[in-house]
Tab-separated table of C-alpha atoms in Angstrom:
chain	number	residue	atom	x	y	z
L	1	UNK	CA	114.935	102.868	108.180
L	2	UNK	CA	114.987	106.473	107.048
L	3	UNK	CA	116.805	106.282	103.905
L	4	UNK	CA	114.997	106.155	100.426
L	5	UNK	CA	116.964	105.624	96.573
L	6	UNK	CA	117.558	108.791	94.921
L	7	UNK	CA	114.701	108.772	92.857
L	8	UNK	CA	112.597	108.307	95.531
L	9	UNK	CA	113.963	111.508	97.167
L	10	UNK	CA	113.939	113.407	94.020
L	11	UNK	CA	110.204	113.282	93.865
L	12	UNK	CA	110.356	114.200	97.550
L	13	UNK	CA	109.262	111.073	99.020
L	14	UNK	CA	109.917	110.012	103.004
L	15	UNK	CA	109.128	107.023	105.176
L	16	UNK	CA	106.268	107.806	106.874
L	17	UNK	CA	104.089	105.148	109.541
L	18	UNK	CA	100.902	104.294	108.628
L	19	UNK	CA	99.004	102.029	111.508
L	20	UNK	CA	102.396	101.078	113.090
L	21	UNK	CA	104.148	100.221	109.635
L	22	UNK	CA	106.522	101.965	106.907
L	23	UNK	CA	104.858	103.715	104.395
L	24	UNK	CA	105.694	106.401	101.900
L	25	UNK	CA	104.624	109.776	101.755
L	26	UNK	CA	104.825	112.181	98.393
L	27	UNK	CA	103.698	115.874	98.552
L	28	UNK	CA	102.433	117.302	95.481
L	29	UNK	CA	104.997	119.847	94.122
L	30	UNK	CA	105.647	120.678	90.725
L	31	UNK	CA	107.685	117.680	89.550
L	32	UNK	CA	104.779	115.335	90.229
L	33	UNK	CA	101.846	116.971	88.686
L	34	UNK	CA	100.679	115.321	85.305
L	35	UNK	CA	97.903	116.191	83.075
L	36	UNK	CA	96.136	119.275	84.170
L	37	UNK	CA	94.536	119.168	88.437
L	38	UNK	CA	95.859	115.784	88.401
L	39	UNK	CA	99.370	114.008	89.509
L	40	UNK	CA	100.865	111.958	87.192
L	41	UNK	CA	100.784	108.297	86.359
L	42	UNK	CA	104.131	107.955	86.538
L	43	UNK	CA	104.485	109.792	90.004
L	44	UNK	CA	101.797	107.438	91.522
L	45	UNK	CA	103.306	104.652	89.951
L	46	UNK	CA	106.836	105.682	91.174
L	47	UNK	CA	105.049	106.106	94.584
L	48	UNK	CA	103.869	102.303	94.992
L	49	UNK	CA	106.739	100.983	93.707
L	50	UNK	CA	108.358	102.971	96.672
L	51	UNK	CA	105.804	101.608	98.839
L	52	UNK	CA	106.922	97.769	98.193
L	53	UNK	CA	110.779	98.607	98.366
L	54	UNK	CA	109.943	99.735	102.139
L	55	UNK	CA	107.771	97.043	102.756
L	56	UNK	CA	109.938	94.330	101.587
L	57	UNK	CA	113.594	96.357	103.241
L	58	UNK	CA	111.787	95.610	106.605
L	59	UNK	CA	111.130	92.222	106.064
L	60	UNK	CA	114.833	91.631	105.280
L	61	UNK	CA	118.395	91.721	106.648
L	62	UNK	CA	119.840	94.944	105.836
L	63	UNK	CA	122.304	94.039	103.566
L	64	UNK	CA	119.750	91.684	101.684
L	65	UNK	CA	119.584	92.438	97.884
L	66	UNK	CA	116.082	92.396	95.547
L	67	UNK	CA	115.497	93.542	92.017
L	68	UNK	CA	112.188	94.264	90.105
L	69	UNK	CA	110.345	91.427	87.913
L	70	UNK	CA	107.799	93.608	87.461
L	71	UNK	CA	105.206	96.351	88.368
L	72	UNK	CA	101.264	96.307	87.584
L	73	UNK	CA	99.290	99.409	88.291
L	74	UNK	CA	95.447	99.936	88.505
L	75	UNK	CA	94.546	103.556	88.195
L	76	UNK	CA	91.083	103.757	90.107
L	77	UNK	CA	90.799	107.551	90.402
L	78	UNK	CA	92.550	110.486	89.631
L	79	UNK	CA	95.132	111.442	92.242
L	80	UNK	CA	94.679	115.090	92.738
L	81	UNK	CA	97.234	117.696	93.551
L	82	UNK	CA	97.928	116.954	97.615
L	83	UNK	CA	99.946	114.862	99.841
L	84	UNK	CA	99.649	110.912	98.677
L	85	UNK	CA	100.421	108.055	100.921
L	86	UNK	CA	100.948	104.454	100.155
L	87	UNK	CA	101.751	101.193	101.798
L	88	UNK	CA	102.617	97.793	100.445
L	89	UNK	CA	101.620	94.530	102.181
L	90	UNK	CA	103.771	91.352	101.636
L	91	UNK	CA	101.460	89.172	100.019
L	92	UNK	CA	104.338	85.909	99.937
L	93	UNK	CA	107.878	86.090	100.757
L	94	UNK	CA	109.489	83.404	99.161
L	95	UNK	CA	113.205	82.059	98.931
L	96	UNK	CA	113.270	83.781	95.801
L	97	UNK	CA	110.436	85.949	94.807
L	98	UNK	CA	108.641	88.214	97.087
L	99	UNK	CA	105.136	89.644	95.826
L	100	UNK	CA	103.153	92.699	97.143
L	101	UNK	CA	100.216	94.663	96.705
L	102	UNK	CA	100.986	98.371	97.019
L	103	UNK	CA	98.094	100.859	97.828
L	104	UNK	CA	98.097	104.752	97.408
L	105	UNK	CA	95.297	107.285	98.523
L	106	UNK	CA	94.823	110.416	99.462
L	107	UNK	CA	92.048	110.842	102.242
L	108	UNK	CA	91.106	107.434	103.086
L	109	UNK	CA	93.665	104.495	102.969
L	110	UNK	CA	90.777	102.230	102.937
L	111	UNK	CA	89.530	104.168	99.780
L	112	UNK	CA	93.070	103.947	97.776
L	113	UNK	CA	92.948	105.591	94.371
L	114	UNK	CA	95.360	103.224	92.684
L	115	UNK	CA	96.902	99.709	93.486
L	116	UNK	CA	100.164	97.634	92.288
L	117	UNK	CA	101.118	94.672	92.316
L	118	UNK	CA	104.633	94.560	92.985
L	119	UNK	CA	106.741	91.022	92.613
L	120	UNK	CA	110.248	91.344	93.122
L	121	UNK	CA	113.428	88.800	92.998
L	122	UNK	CA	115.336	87.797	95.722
L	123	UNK	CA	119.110	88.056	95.454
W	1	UNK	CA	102.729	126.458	69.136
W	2	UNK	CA	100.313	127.033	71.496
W	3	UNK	CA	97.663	124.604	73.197
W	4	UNK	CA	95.165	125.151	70.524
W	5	UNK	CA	97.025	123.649	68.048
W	6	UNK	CA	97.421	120.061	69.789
W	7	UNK	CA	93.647	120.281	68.253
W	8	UNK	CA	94.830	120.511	64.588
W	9	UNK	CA	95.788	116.436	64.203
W	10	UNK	CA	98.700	115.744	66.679
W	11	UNK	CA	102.266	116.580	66.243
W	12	UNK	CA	104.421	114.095	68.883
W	13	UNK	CA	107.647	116.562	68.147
W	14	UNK	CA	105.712	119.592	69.101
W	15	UNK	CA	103.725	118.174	72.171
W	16	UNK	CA	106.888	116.850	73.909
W	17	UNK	CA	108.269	120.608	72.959
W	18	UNK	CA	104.927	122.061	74.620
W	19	UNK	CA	104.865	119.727	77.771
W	20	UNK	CA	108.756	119.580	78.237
W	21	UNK	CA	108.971	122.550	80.962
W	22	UNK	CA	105.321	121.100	83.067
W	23	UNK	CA	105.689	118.907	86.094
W	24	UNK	CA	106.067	115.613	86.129
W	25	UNK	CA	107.466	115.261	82.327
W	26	UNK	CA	109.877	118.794	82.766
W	27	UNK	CA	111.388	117.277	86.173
W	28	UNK	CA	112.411	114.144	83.976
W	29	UNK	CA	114.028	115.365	81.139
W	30	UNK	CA	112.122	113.020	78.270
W	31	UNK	CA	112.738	113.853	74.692
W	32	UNK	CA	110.729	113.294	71.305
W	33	UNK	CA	112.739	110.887	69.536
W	34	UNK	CA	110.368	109.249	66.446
W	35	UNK	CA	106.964	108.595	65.367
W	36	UNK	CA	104.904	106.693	62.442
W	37	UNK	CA	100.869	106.314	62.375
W	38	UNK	CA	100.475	104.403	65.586
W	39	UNK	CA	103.688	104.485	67.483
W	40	UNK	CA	105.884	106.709	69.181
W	41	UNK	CA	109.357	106.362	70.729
W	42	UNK	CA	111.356	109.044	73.283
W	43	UNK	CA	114.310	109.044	74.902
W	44	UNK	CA	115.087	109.492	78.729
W	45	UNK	CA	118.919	110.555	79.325
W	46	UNK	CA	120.510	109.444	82.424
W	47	UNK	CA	120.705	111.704	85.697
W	48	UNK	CA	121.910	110.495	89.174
W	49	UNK	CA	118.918	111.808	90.156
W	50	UNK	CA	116.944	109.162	88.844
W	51	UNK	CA	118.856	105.914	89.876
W	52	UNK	CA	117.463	103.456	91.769
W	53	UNK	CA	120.480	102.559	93.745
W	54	UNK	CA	123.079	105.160	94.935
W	55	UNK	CA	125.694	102.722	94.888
W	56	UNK	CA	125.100	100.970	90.854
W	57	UNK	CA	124.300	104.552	89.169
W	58	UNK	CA	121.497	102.571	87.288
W	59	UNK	CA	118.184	103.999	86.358
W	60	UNK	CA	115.154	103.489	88.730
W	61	UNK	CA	111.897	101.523	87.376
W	62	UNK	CA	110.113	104.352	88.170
W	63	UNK	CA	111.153	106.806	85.582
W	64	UNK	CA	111.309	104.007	82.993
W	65	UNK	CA	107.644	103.822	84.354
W	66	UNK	CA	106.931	107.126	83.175
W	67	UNK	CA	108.635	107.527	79.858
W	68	UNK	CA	106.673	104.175	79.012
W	69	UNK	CA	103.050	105.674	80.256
W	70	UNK	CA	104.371	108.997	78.038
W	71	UNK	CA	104.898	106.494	74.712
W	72	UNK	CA	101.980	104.642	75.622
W	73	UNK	CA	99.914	107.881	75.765
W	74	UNK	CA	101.517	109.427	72.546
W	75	UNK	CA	101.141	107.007	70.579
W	76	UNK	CA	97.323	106.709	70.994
W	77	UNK	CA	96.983	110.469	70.306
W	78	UNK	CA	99.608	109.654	67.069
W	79	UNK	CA	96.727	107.114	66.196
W	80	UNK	CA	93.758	109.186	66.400
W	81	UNK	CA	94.955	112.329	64.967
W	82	UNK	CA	94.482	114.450	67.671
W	83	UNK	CA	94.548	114.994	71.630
W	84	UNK	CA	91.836	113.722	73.645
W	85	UNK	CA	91.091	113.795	76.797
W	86	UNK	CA	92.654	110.254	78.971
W	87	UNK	CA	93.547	108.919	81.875
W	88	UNK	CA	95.550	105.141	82.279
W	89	UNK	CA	93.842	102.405	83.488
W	90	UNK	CA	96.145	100.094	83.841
W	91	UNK	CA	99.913	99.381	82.699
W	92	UNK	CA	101.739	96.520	83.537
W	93	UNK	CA	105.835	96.696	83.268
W	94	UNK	CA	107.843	93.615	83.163
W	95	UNK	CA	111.559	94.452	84.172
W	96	UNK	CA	113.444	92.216	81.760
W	97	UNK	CA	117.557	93.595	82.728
W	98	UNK	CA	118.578	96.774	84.599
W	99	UNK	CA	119.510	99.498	82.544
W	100	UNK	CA	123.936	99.829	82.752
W	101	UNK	CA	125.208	102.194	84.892
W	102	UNK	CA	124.832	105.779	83.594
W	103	UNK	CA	122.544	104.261	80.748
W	104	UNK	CA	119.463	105.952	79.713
W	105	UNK	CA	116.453	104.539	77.901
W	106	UNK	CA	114.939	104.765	75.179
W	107	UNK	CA	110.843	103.244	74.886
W	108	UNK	CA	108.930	102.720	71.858
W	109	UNK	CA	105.150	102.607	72.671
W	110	UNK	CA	102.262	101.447	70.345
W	111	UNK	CA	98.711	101.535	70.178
W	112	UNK	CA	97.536	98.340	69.194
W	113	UNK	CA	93.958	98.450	68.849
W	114	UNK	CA	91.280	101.803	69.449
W	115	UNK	CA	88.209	102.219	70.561
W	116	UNK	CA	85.626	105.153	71.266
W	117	UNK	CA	86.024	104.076	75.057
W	118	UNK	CA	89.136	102.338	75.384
W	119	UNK	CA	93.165	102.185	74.186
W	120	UNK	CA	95.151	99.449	73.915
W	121	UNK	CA	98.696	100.209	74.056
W	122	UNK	CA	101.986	98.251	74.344
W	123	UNK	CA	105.763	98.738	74.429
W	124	UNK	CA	108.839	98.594	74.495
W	125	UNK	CA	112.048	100.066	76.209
W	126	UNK	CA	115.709	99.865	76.015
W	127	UNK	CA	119.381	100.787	76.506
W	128	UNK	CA	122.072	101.021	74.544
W	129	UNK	CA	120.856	98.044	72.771
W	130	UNK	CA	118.025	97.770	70.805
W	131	UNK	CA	118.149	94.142	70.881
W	132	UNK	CA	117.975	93.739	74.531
W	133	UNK	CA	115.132	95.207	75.956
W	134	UNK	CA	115.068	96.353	79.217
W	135	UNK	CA	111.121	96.674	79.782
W	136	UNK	CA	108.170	95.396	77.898
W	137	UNK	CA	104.795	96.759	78.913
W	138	UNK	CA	100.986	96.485	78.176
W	139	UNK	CA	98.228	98.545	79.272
W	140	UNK	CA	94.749	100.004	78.679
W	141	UNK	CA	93.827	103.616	78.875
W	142	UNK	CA	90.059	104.908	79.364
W	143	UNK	CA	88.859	108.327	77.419
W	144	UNK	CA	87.856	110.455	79.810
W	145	UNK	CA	86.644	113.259	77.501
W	146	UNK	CA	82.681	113.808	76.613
């Protein structure tokens, strides 16, 4: 699956592979940068969120439908102005709810510099 | 109005004007809306751009995301009187409806209670319908200045 939604593409994310799964890449151009040497919340957030939606479009058939519930970030560290990465792990696919944990970092993945949790509804 | 003058209390009008053509917020498209003492509300116009699904032409979470953190942020600043130095700590959005196609939003955030370490913000967002939210949200952020 190559394909992202538009926003996804307008902040210039792709599907990358992180340890043999999906995972998002976002480079840091102009239209991600947030308060000054840093990228912005709302990129990073944006960026998890895109995370899950991979995660959970490989779990499913590929005409299976999902909408948000909701989205809860922790912002550990600054994310500064390079390439991020994140990757969501399914933490329970139900029948109807599926719920994730989203990581993004920059150097380390094992040293992430903001989390989500990510629970999403099942169509 | 330059940077300098963020430091004279804190004009919401003239910030958005400052920061509307920098990164994240310029790419977006937000605009200044209202304000009172502790609360500030902006409006995000529609763009195809921004949808979350090709095929609905309805707004993604994520910019909804943003324009939220931006209220959140504003509205502490509002509070205080002037610009400080911040980062987020944490925001939580609940998704209560998707936006209708071609719909932009509109988000109303609050800061609820200040500290000399910590903000706590909340708020609101919606449609074309003020009485049907799309997105509540809650969040903390941490003052990162000296």
């Amino acid at each position: 699956m190559s394909e992202l939604f538009p926003y996804a593409r307008t902040l210039r994310m792709r599907v990358a592979e992180h340890e043999g799964r999906a995972a998002v890449a976002m480079p840091a151009f102009a239209g991600v940068h947030g308060r000054p040497g840093f990228l912005h919340g709302g990129a990073i957030a944006a960026l998890l969120e895109a995370a899950a939606w991979v995660a959970l479009r490989t779990e499913l058939a590929a005409d299976a439908r999902f909408r948000p519930i909701n989205l809860s970030v922790d912002f550990m560290r600054g994310g500064r102005l390079e390439d991020s990465f994140a990757q969501a792990d399914v933490l329970r696919l139900g029948r109807r709810v599926a719920h994730l944990r989203a990581v993004a970092w920059q150097d380390e993945a094992h040293e992430p510099f903001a989390s989500a949790s990510v629970k999403l509804l099942l169509d | 109005m330059g940077e300098a003058e963020l430091f004279k209390g804190f004009d919401p009008a003239a910030f958005v004007r400052l920061t509307a053509d920098h990164g994240h917020n310029a790419l977006l498209g937000i605009g200044y809306a209202a304000h009172g003492a502790d609360w500030v509300e902006l409006r995000l116009p529609f763009r195809p751009d921004l949808a979350g699904d090709e095929a609905t032409g309805v707004l993604a979470t994520g910019p909804i995301f943003t324009l939220i953190d931006m209220v959140t942020s504003m509205a502490v600043w509002t509070r205080r009187g002037r610009f400080v130095a911040q980062a987020t700590l944490d925001m939580r959005v609940d998704h209560l409806r998707a936006a209708a196609a071609g719909e932009g939003v509109t988000a109303r955030g609050e800061c609820y209670r200040l500290t000399r370490n910590v903000a706590f913000v909340r708020a609101e967002a919606w449609g074309h319908d003020r009485a049907q939210p799309v997105a509540q949200a809650a969040g903390t952020y941490m003052m990162t200045g000296e």
